[in-house]
Amino acid sequence: MYQGGYMGKVLRINLTDQTSKEEGLPLAVAKDFIGGAGFGIKYLFDEVKGGIDPLGPENKLIFASGPLSGTNVPCSSRMAVTAKSPLTGAVGMALSGGYFPTELKFAGYDAMIVEGKAKNPTYVWIKNGEVKFRSAKKVWGMKTTDTQQIIKNELNDQNIRMVCIGPAGENQIKIASIINEWRAVGRKGLGAVMGSKNLKAIAVRGTEKIAVADKDKLKAARGEFTKAMKESHVLYPAFSKMGTPMLVDHTCAMGIFPTKNFSATGEYDPSDKIGTEVQGTRNVGKEHCYGCPVGCSQLKLAKTGPYAGILTEGPEFETMFAYGGVTGVENIDAIIAADRLADELGLDTISSGVTIAFAMELYEKGVLSKEDTGGLELNFGNDKAMVAIVQQMAYREGIGDLLADGTKAAAEKIGKDSENYAMHVKGLELPAYDVRGAKAHGLNYATSFTGADHCRGYAFQEIFGIPFPQEVDRLAVEGKGKLTKWNQDVRTACADAPTMCSFILDMAVPHMATQNTAALLEAVTGLEFTPEEIQEAGERINNLARAFNAREGFTRADDTLPERLLTEPLKGGASKGHFISKDELNQMLDEYYAERGWDVTTGAPTREKLTELGLEYVADQLS
Amino acid sequence: MYQGGYMGKVLRINLTDQTSKEEGLPLAVAKDFIGGAGFGIKYLFDEVKGGIDPLGPENKLIFASGPLSGTNVPCSSRMAVTAKSPLTGAVGMALSGGYFPTELKFAGYDAMIVEGKAKNPTYVWIKNGEVKFRSAKKVWGMKTTDTQQIIKNELNDQNIRMVCIGPAGENQIKIASIINEWRAVGRKGLGAVMGSKNLKAIAVRGTEKIAVADKDKLKAARGEFTKAMKESHVLYPAFSKMGTPMLVDHTCAMGIFPTKNFSATGEYDPSDKIGTEVQGTRNVGKEHCYGCPVGCSQLKLAKTGPYAGILTEGPEFETMFAYGGVTGVENIDAIIAADRLADELGLDTISSGVTIAFAMELYEKGVLSKEDTGGLELNFGNDKAMVAIVQQMAYREGIGDLLADGTKAAAEKIGKDSENYAMHVKGLELPAYDVRGAKAHGLNYATSFTGADHCRGYAFQEIFGIPFPQEVDRLAVEGKGKLTKWNQDVRTACADAPTMCSFILDMAVPHMATQNTAALLEAVTGLEFTPEEIQEAGERINNLARAFNAREGFTRADDTLPERLLTEPLKGGASKGHFISKDELNQMLDEYYAERGWDVTTGAPTREKLTELGLEYVADQLS
């Protein structure tokens, strides 16, 4: 049924009765959904009914790498993890790189569907197609690095690759992450889903080779791709050396690096405290994902005070924002320490940082008292309090109990007008980029099927000035609906599904994204793909995800932004005076829905659009 | 020249000019010094001149496993590390288990002699006889777990075994340890020696098989040995389940668990806070050294407050004492956290804990002020202050600067009568066991060639009531000179040199120690050994070590105990009223020197004794 060894097998793991089985992947799925996020969303929509409890046994957790993972195509060792998000109630899909995605392929699987709930703490051990369920009693409660080491020791194999959760996932805090080595499937609380299933880890070891349909074609396509990588003015010259944190300076200069819970963006600029120059004093080396010649991952070592000697891979730009700018913390070593701690405890740096910043603002406003904080002086900039609360969140202790499930839940508990300071969309905390100065980026936050997510339809045109598919004015509103659709569809089709690193997409191949993806996929899979089909697959996946959310009750009303961004102009910096008014947002939304062919009132995909994309059966479920 | 493959090779590593060479090990050395500590002390005496700076390039660092390491003899994966100690100025020799000792054998070497000083931070990479010098710039400053992981990644081999130092060793604090995985070459500041040489780590990978001279003989000898292990009433039934920390209850019941800097031993009994029952609530599993069926190493996971989620292998009994009893800290989770932190920073738990306890007593007495402590309330029992100071010591920050080189150096800086509260012998901090209630154990502390060291001539007769070679009264003085010689020689000959786990010696084969060692060594090496020769080798090694110290200027006057133990009777508990008076100490010393055949005035080995042991050349250097 399959050509070129593409889409070998899906492994279905049932934790309730501790069984597993292999399934073939229908060719139509392989062709229409490509892999990664495509597979995850397809299986999620088809197999998880509307309205289920995301932390109940009915939820499913789908791990899927892409058709390119494990081949010699660089930057393809990525995977999507998909479930219904306990944080948002919407599609929860997040990606991670590292070595696990290819190891899963080498073990024989394109995807893994984890179902049910184990009676006791369990980990799954997969070796070249052999699946074992093992007690995780020994490692339950352990941090993620220790968990991985102790399981390697227990299985007597130091070459195992693993995904696991830390105490945050075990305690089902809704901003818990999944960790593989030091990389995170960070957002949307997927770690809590693992925890709810009593699943501590999945350990994988594989030695199978990945078949390639047409080696000559692949050589040619790969050649084009790596040539574009080398020609990028950013990728090797800057990004390889500094990684994502180089964006601190860049976004500060643009006046869109969010600070102090978005209350002081532009006005307060911490780039001299946590920007490139200071980062450089902590850089000690780098790490690579499997098969990546770039190695954007920067190792940083804290140097001072109680943080001295703490190493982290990162902190990525988003964490510089989450534990830096948005909390007002200026101590680079505290940011490094908090980043490592969050990875060890298994919680999302973005959501935890933004939630702490939210609490800081409420503390400064007198809404939260020193009694509420357990004696912590929770002003902006208090690094020790921040690090303490990261720990407390994972255990729901002290004020961590109030904050553990993110800003939306905390605001509901606190009441009063606290929701006005809760920086989230659909329950997902805002990432970096103050979108008052980058409006397509803002429209993406408002409309992304995962909530406020910089990883879905990243508006690199606005952030980097890259003129593909066209030049844009970041402060303009017109055309942003169309652009956001393009960004979301292309990102899904060319990065999240195949699965390719999105940084490469943005920095090296924005001008040839769909062509490049089509060529690589054809060579590896033997299936035929046109660039148009690739882009349509992206649209299909976005529509299916949107349909999932519609089935869960999400409407146009949920496609919004926090009140602050809609009403408060930026007070300083290069984007001073700008904001996204409610009218502007509505204007962008109208255009966006029109471009998408969605109902402009409900924001739901229309039967026509779904049918056009081959998703008639989906339309039936929405009516 | 060698029979049975025994004593293959010594690797000499010169850091100054980044060269290495292989040398054969003279048969006479193999026969007379057995291995491990024997080799270390032999090479140290012969190659390191008197009076050198222990932290200068003239010092050498000798890693030696034993002839049994890497064979199927259980509990033999150990190694001795030997250098001139920067903490004591005497022989610095300490042992560690784990996997590194056998890996070194598998890589082709019985011993490694590290000389000189690298110009820049360096690590050495040894793979099956191939030696490379690599820049350690990337890992310099890292904690020990991270160091090992990052080097494995860099060398692209997850099966590497390693010794390394943490920030404490880099900063040459005189109580720095050497770490391999989670096991420590803990005492005498050998980590500082590595640091002084700019040597961050030695990574080893080997796949050679260890030859055995007579497999049938080995089968028989091994059978006798494992039978004795199984017959032990303690080894599997208790020690395997609880490990060394089971001694907290035991020594508390004897009234010899030292508390509050030895000021409250017996009187204050924390066994309900940190004893077996509470330990059990934190136990999550165990780890084994290579080839060990016992697995005494207990994994403990902290559960509460800021310490929650911190895992440690241990804390061993000595650390329960050092971060518990002697500091008065009753929070088991803080002890776990401090233990892990010390391993990560690479500093000795015993010396750091006792030094912090010393500072606590001085703080309570008003000798140290809150200004001296940088604002810490340094009362006995303050767990947060303890953990903070462990960190500060590694970096010589705050009060850590005063304490980083141990009690003796701190007392010299503080002056006044602070030396009276400095619990050390020859500069090495006292381990657990308040020897006012175990007098041979005390005599060993006074006379051991490494300073106050429970690992040299452990008086298991007093601590466990084991009647070999004879029954003893732990509070008596007579006969303790003879007993201590036996304990020191047999421990050296049957554990530290061959190299075998000393716990097995004490708990399973005290009645057949020299016979067992002789039989195993004969079978593996093909050399002939009588039990008497084994014991004499122990004596020889102790004499050579003593000669090293004599050459450094140590005399009988240094064979003493802290003032408190000689003048203050125990105030409570099962050993209440007892102490070792100066007369008693002198009486024991006289007997000890007489038994040893040493000069009763100087405490130095006589020419006659040295000649008898085949060490005439040593006598020449002492005269």
PDB file of N, CA, C and O in Angstrom, chain A residues 458-508:
ATOM      1  N   TYR A 458       3.721  32.349  12.842  1.00  0.00           N
ATOM      2  CA  TYR A 458       4.736  33.366  13.153  1.00  0.00           C
ATOM      3  C   TYR A 458       4.879  34.379  12.014  1.00  0.00           C
ATOM      4  O   TYR A 458       5.239  34.021  10.891  1.00  0.00           O
ATOM      5  N   ALA A 459       4.648  35.656  12.340  1.00  0.00           N
ATOM      6  CA  ALA A 459       4.693  36.690  11.294  1.00  0.00           C
ATOM      7  C   ALA A 459       6.105  37.215  11.121  1.00  0.00           C
ATOM      8  O   ALA A 459       6.437  38.333  11.508  1.00  0.00           O
ATOM      9  N   PHE A 460       6.963  36.377  10.505  1.00  0.00           N
ATOM     10  CA  PHE A 460       8.368  36.781  10.332  1.00  0.00           C
ATOM     11  C   PHE A 460       8.494  38.003   9.434  1.00  0.00           C
ATOM     12  O   PHE A 460       9.478  38.724   9.477  1.00  0.00           O
ATOM     13  N   GLN A 461       7.453  38.232   8.631  1.00  0.00           N
ATOM     14  CA  GLN A 461       7.459  39.430   7.781  1.00  0.00           C
ATOM     15  C   GLN A 461       7.486  40.686   8.654  1.00  0.00           C
ATOM     16  O   GLN A 461       8.174  41.662   8.334  1.00  0.00           O
ATOM     17  N   GLU A 462       6.729  40.650   9.739  1.00  0.00           N
ATOM     18  CA  GLU A 462       6.677  41.800  10.645  1.00  0.00           C
ATOM     19  C   GLU A 462       7.890  41.864  11.566  1.00  0.00           C
ATOM     20  O   GLU A 462       8.419  42.940  11.853  1.00  0.00           O
ATOM     21  N   ILE A 463       8.310  40.711  12.032  1.00  0.00           N
ATOM     22  CA  ILE A 463       9.381  40.704  13.038  1.00  0.00           C
ATOM     23  C   ILE A 463      10.746  40.918  12.393  1.00  0.00           C
ATOM     24  O   ILE A 463      11.597  41.612  12.929  1.00  0.00           O
ATOM     25  N   PHE A 464      10.963  40.292  11.222  1.00  0.00           N
ATOM     26  CA  PHE A 464      12.280  40.388  10.599  1.00  0.00           C
ATOM     27  C   PHE A 464      12.315  41.235   9.336  1.00  0.00           C
ATOM     28  O   PHE A 464      13.362  41.435   8.750  1.00  0.00           O
ATOM     29  N   GLY A 465      11.134  41.649   8.887  1.00  0.00           N
ATOM     30  CA  GLY A 465      11.099  42.407   7.642  1.00  0.00           C
ATOM     31  C   GLY A 465      11.380  41.562   6.416  1.00  0.00           C
ATOM     32  O   GLY A 465      11.770  42.090   5.371  1.00  0.00           O
ATOM     33  N   ILE A 466      11.201  40.264   6.514  1.00  0.00           N
ATOM     34  CA  ILE A 466      11.423  39.381   5.361  1.00  0.00           C
ATOM     35  C   ILE A 466      10.232  39.522   4.410  1.00  0.00           C
ATOM     36  O   ILE A 466       9.088  39.348   4.838  1.00  0.00           O
ATOM     37  N   PRO A 467      10.459  39.857   3.130  1.00  0.00           N
ATOM     38  CA  PRO A 467       9.356  40.244   2.235  1.00  0.00           C
ATOM     39  C   PRO A 467       8.683  39.070   1.508  1.00  0.00           C
ATOM     40  O   PRO A 467       8.463  39.144   0.309  1.00  0.00           O
ATOM     41  N   PHE A 468       8.388  37.995   2.216  1.00  0.00           N
ATOM     42  CA  PHE A 468       7.672  36.862   1.602  1.00  0.00           C
ATOM     43  C   PHE A 468       6.457  36.520   2.419  1.00  0.00           C
ATOM     44  O   PHE A 468       6.563  36.431   3.648  1.00  0.00           O
ATOM     45  N   PRO A 469       5.343  36.242   1.810  1.00  0.00           N
ATOM     46  CA  PRO A 469       5.065  36.331   0.374  1.00  0.00           C
ATOM     47  C   PRO A 469       4.983  37.765  -0.109  1.00  0.00           C
ATOM     48  O   PRO A 469       4.941  37.989  -1.317  1.00  0.00           O
ATOM     49  N   GLN A 470       4.971  38.728   0.815  1.00  0.00           N
ATOM     50  CA  GLN A 470       5.021  40.124   0.368  1.00  0.00           C
ATOM     51  C   GLN A 470       5.584  40.995   1.491  1.00  0.00           C
ATOM     52  O   GLN A 470       5.645  40.584   2.634  1.00  0.00           O
ATOM     53  N   GLU A 471       5.951  42.189   1.118  1.00  0.00           N
ATOM     54  CA  GLU A 471       6.406  43.143   2.124  1.00  0.00           C
ATOM     55  C   GLU A 471       5.202  43.627   2.929  1.00  0.00           C
ATOM     56  O   GLU A 471       4.110  43.766   2.369  1.00  0.00           O
ATOM     57  N   VAL A 472       5.373  43.869   4.211  1.00  0.00           N
ATOM     58  CA  VAL A 472       4.227  44.339   5.000  1.00  0.00           C
ATOM     59  C   VAL A 472       4.659  45.453   5.956  1.00  0.00           C
ATOM     60  O   VAL A 472       5.828  45.558   6.312  1.00  0.00           O
ATOM     61  N   ASP A 473       3.699  46.247   6.340  1.00  0.00           N
ATOM     62  CA  ASP A 473       3.897  47.241   7.403  1.00  0.00           C
ATOM     63  C   ASP A 473       3.375  46.613   8.686  1.00  0.00           C
ATOM     64  O   ASP A 473       2.194  46.293   8.803  1.00  0.00           O
ATOM     65  N   ARG A 474       4.271  46.450   9.653  1.00  0.00           N
ATOM     66  CA  ARG A 474       3.875  45.702  10.847  1.00  0.00           C
ATOM     67  C   ARG A 474       2.761  46.381  11.631  1.00  0.00           C
ATOM     68  O   ARG A 474       2.028  45.730  12.379  1.00  0.00           O
ATOM     69  N   LEU A 475       2.617  47.689  11.430  1.00  0.00           N
ATOM     70  CA  LEU A 475       1.611  48.418  12.199  1.00  0.00           C
ATOM     71  C   LEU A 475       0.280  48.547  11.457  1.00  0.00           C
ATOM     72  O   LEU A 475      -0.705  49.006  12.024  1.00  0.00           O
ATOM     73  N   ALA A 476       0.282  48.107  10.201  1.00  0.00           N
ATOM     74  CA  ALA A 476      -0.949  48.183   9.421  1.00  0.00           C
ATOM     75  C   ALA A 476      -1.896  47.054   9.791  1.00  0.00           C
ATOM     76  O   ALA A 476      -1.511  46.065  10.414  1.00  0.00           O
ATOM     77  N   VAL A 477      -3.141  47.229   9.377  1.00  0.00           N
ATOM     78  CA  VAL A 477      -4.175  46.260   9.673  1.00  0.00           C
ATOM     79  C   VAL A 477      -4.621  45.550   8.394  1.00  0.00           C
ATOM     80  O   VAL A 477      -4.867  44.346   8.391  1.00  0.00           O
ATOM     81  N   GLU A 478      -4.681  46.297   7.344  1.00  0.00           N
ATOM     82  CA  GLU A 478      -5.168  45.743   6.094  1.00  0.00           C
ATOM     83  C   GLU A 478      -4.220  44.671   5.547  1.00  0.00           C
ATOM     84  O   GLU A 478      -3.005  44.821   5.613  1.00  0.00           O
ATOM     85  N   GLY A 479      -4.803  43.637   5.024  1.00  0.00           N
ATOM     86  CA  GLY A 479      -4.004  42.549   4.443  1.00  0.00           C
ATOM     87  C   GLY A 479      -3.535  41.539   5.465  1.00  0.00           C
ATOM     88  O   GLY A 479      -2.974  40.500   5.117  1.00  0.00           O
ATOM     89  N   LYS A 480      -3.748  41.833   6.737  1.00  0.00           N
ATOM     90  CA  LYS A 480      -3.209  40.953   7.771  1.00  0.00           C
ATOM     91  C   LYS A 480      -4.005  39.659   7.919  1.00  0.00           C
ATOM     92  O   LYS A 480      -3.486  38.655   8.384  1.00  0.00           O
ATOM     93  N   GLY A 481      -5.278  39.706   7.493  1.00  0.00           N
ATOM     94  CA  GLY A 481      -6.059  38.468   7.503  1.00  0.00           C
ATOM     95  C   GLY A 481      -5.494  37.463   6.518  1.00  0.00           C
ATOM     96  O   GLY A 481      -5.279  36.292   6.835  1.00  0.00           O
ATOM     97  N   LYS A 482      -5.219  37.955   5.320  1.00  0.00           N
ATOM     98  CA  LYS A 482      -4.655  37.094   4.283  1.00  0.00           C
ATOM     99  C   LYS A 482      -3.268  36.590   4.689  1.00  0.00           C
ATOM    100  O   LYS A 482      -2.935  35.410   4.536  1.00  0.00           O
ATOM    101  N   LEU A 483      -2.460  37.511   5.201  1.00  0.00           N
ATOM    102  CA  LEU A 483      -1.099  37.140   5.608  1.00  0.00           C
ATOM    103  C   LEU A 483      -1.117  36.079   6.710  1.00  0.00           C
ATOM    104  O   LEU A 483      -0.336  35.124   6.692  1.00  0.00           O
ATOM    105  N   THR A 484      -2.012  36.254   7.656  1.00  0.00           N
ATOM    106  CA  THR A 484      -2.061  35.321   8.784  1.00  0.00           C
ATOM    107  C   THR A 484      -2.469  33.929   8.316  1.00  0.00           C
ATOM    108  O   THR A 484      -1.922  32.922   8.773  1.00  0.00           O
ATOM    109  N   LYS A 485      -3.429  33.888   7.398  1.00  0.00           N
ATOM    110  CA  LYS A 485      -3.780  32.579   6.822  1.00  0.00           C
ATOM    111  C   LYS A 485      -2.553  31.941   6.181  1.00  0.00           C
ATOM    112  O   LYS A 485      -2.240  30.774   6.409  1.00  0.00           O
ATOM    113  N   TRP A 486      -1.838  32.710   5.390  1.00  0.00           N
ATOM    114  CA  TRP A 486      -0.634  32.185   4.714  1.00  0.00           C
ATOM    115  C   TRP A 486       0.369  31.685   5.754  1.00  0.00           C
ATOM    116  O   TRP A 486       0.892  30.581   5.665  1.00  0.00           O
ATOM    117  N   ASN A 487       0.617  32.519   6.734  1.00  0.00           N
ATOM    118  CA  ASN A 487       1.601  32.152   7.758  1.00  0.00           C
ATOM    119  C   ASN A 487       1.193  30.869   8.487  1.00  0.00           C
ATOM    120  O   ASN A 487       2.020  29.997   8.740  1.00  0.00           O
ATOM    121  N   GLN A 488      -0.078  30.781   8.833  1.00  0.00           N
ATOM    122  CA  GLN A 488      -0.532  29.599   9.573  1.00  0.00           C
ATOM    123  C   GLN A 488      -0.469  28.350   8.693  1.00  0.00           C
ATOM    124  O   GLN A 488       0.018  27.301   9.123  1.00  0.00           O
ATOM    125  N   ASP A 489      -0.942  28.471   7.481  1.00  0.00           N
ATOM    126  CA  ASP A 489      -0.986  27.295   6.609  1.00  0.00           C
ATOM    127  C   ASP A 489       0.420  26.835   6.222  1.00  0.00           C
ATOM    128  O   ASP A 489       0.717  25.633   6.234  1.00  0.00           O
ATOM    129  N   VAL A 490       1.261  27.784   5.871  1.00  0.00           N
ATOM    130  CA  VAL A 490       2.615  27.424   5.430  1.00  0.00           C
ATOM    131  C   VAL A 490       3.432  26.888   6.602  1.00  0.00           C
ATOM    132  O   VAL A 490       4.181  25.921   6.462  1.00  0.00           O
ATOM    133  N   ARG A 491       3.272  27.526   7.756  1.00  0.00           N
ATOM    134  CA  ARG A 491       3.983  27.016   8.923  1.00  0.00           C
ATOM    135  C   ARG A 491       3.566  25.578   9.216  1.00  0.00           C
ATOM    136  O   ARG A 491       4.402  24.704   9.477  1.00  0.00           O
ATOM    137  N   THR A 492       2.287  25.330   9.161  1.00  0.00           N
ATOM    138  CA  THR A 492       1.813  23.974   9.431  1.00  0.00           C
ATOM    139  C   THR A 492       2.326  23.000   8.369  1.00  0.00           C
ATOM    140  O   THR A 492       2.813  21.912   8.687  1.00  0.00           O
ATOM    141  N   ALA A 493       2.231  23.419   7.120  1.00  0.00           N
ATOM    142  CA  ALA A 493       2.541  22.504   6.014  1.00  0.00           C
ATOM    143  C   ALA A 493       4.030  22.261   5.843  1.00  0.00           C
ATOM    144  O   ALA A 493       4.444  21.175   5.437  1.00  0.00           O
ATOM    145  N   CYS A 494       4.822  23.286   6.122  1.00  0.00           N
ATOM    146  CA  CYS A 494       6.250  23.196   5.808  1.00  0.00           C
ATOM    147  C   CYS A 494       7.133  22.984   7.034  1.00  0.00           C
ATOM    148  O   CYS A 494       8.327  22.739   6.900  1.00  0.00           O
ATOM    149  N   ALA A 495       6.561  23.117   8.213  1.00  0.00           N
ATOM    150  CA  ALA A 495       7.360  22.878   9.410  1.00  0.00           C
ATOM    151  C   ALA A 495       6.689  21.826  10.306  1.00  0.00           C
ATOM    152  O   ALA A 495       7.246  20.762  10.545  1.00  0.00           O
ATOM    153  N   ASP A 496       5.487  22.112  10.771  1.00  0.00           N
ATOM    154  CA  ASP A 496       4.902  21.285  11.821  1.00  0.00           C
ATOM    155  C   ASP A 496       4.465  19.909  11.356  1.00  0.00           C
ATOM    156  O   ASP A 496       4.398  18.970  12.150  1.00  0.00           O
ATOM    157  N   ALA A 497       4.144  19.768  10.094  1.00  0.00           N
ATOM    158  CA  ALA A 497       3.698  18.468   9.601  1.00  0.00           C
ATOM    159  C   ALA A 497       4.833  17.593   9.062  1.00  0.00           C
ATOM    160  O   ALA A 497       4.859  16.397   9.334  1.00  0.00           O
ATOM    161  N   PRO A 498       5.807  18.139   8.335  1.00  0.00           N
ATOM    162  CA  PRO A 498       6.757  17.264   7.603  1.00  0.00           C
ATOM    163  C   PRO A 498       7.801  16.480   8.428  1.00  0.00           C
ATOM    164  O   PRO A 498       8.278  15.520   7.873  1.00  0.00           O
ATOM    165  N   THR A 499       8.250  16.680   9.564  1.00  0.00           N
ATOM    166  CA  THR A 499       8.346  17.791  10.490  1.00  0.00           C
ATOM    167  C   THR A 499       9.709  18.451  10.367  1.00  0.00           C
ATOM    168  O   THR A 499      10.722  17.806  10.540  1.00  0.00           O
ATOM    169  N   MET A 500       9.701  19.723  10.046  1.00  0.00           N
ATOM    170  CA  MET A 500      10.938  20.466   9.851  1.00  0.00           C
ATOM    171  C   MET A 500      11.036  21.603  10.863  1.00  0.00           C
ATOM    172  O   MET A 500      10.034  22.154  11.301  1.00  0.00           O
ATOM    173  N   CYS A 501      12.279  21.969  11.160  1.00  0.00           N
ATOM    174  CA  CYS A 501      12.495  23.048  12.121  1.00  0.00           C
ATOM    175  C   CYS A 501      11.939  24.358  11.562  1.00  0.00           C
ATOM    176  O   CYS A 501      12.272  24.765  10.447  1.00  0.00           O
ATOM    177  N   SER A 502      11.134  25.029  12.347  1.00  0.00           N
ATOM    178  CA  SER A 502      10.491  26.240  11.853  1.00  0.00           C
ATOM    179  C   SER A 502      11.480  27.391  11.711  1.00  0.00           C
ATOM    180  O   SER A 502      11.264  28.300  10.916  1.00  0.00           O
ATOM    181  N   PHE A 503      12.561  27.343  12.466  1.00  0.00           N
ATOM    182  CA  PHE A 503      13.554  28.419  12.327  1.00  0.00           C
ATOM    183  C   PHE A 503      14.138  28.435  10.921  1.00  0.00           C
ATOM    184  O   PHE A 503      14.433  29.485  10.362  1.00  0.00           O
ATOM    185  N   ILE A 504      14.345  27.252  10.378  1.00  0.00           N
ATOM    186  CA  ILE A 504      14.933  27.155   9.040  1.00  0.00           C
ATOM    187  C   ILE A 504      13.935  27.700   8.015  1.00  0.00           C
ATOM    188  O   ILE A 504      14.306  28.390   7.074  1.00  0.00           O
ATOM    189  N   LEU A 505      12.674  27.360   8.244  1.00  0.00           N
ATOM    190  CA  LEU A 505      11.626  27.886   7.364  1.00  0.00           C
ATOM    191  C   LEU A 505      11.689  29.408   7.319  1.00  0.00           C
ATOM    192  O   LEU A 505      11.729  30.015   6.248  1.00  0.00           O
ATOM    193  N   ASP A 506      11.720  30.018   8.505  1.00  0.00           N
ATOM    194  CA  ASP A 506      11.673  31.472   8.558  1.00  0.00           C
ATOM    195  C   ASP A 506      12.951  32.110   8.016  1.00  0.00           C
ATOM    196  O   ASP A 506      12.900  33.140   7.342  1.00  0.00           O
ATOM    197  N   MET A 507      14.081  31.516   8.315  1.00  0.00           N
ATOM    198  CA  MET A 507      15.341  32.200   8.049  1.00  0.00           C
ATOM    199  C   MET A 507      15.999  31.815   6.733  1.00  0.00           C
ATOM    200  O   MET A 507      16.847  32.533   6.230  1.00  0.00           O
ATOM    201  N   ALA A 508      15.653  30.648   6.192  1.00  0.00           N
ATOM    202  CA  ALA A 508      16.371  30.190   4.998  1.00  0.00           C
ATOM    203  C   ALA A 508      15.485  29.971   3.783  1.00  0.00           C
ATOM    204  O   ALA A 508      15.899  30.242   2.661  1.00  0.00           O
TER     205      ALA A 508
END
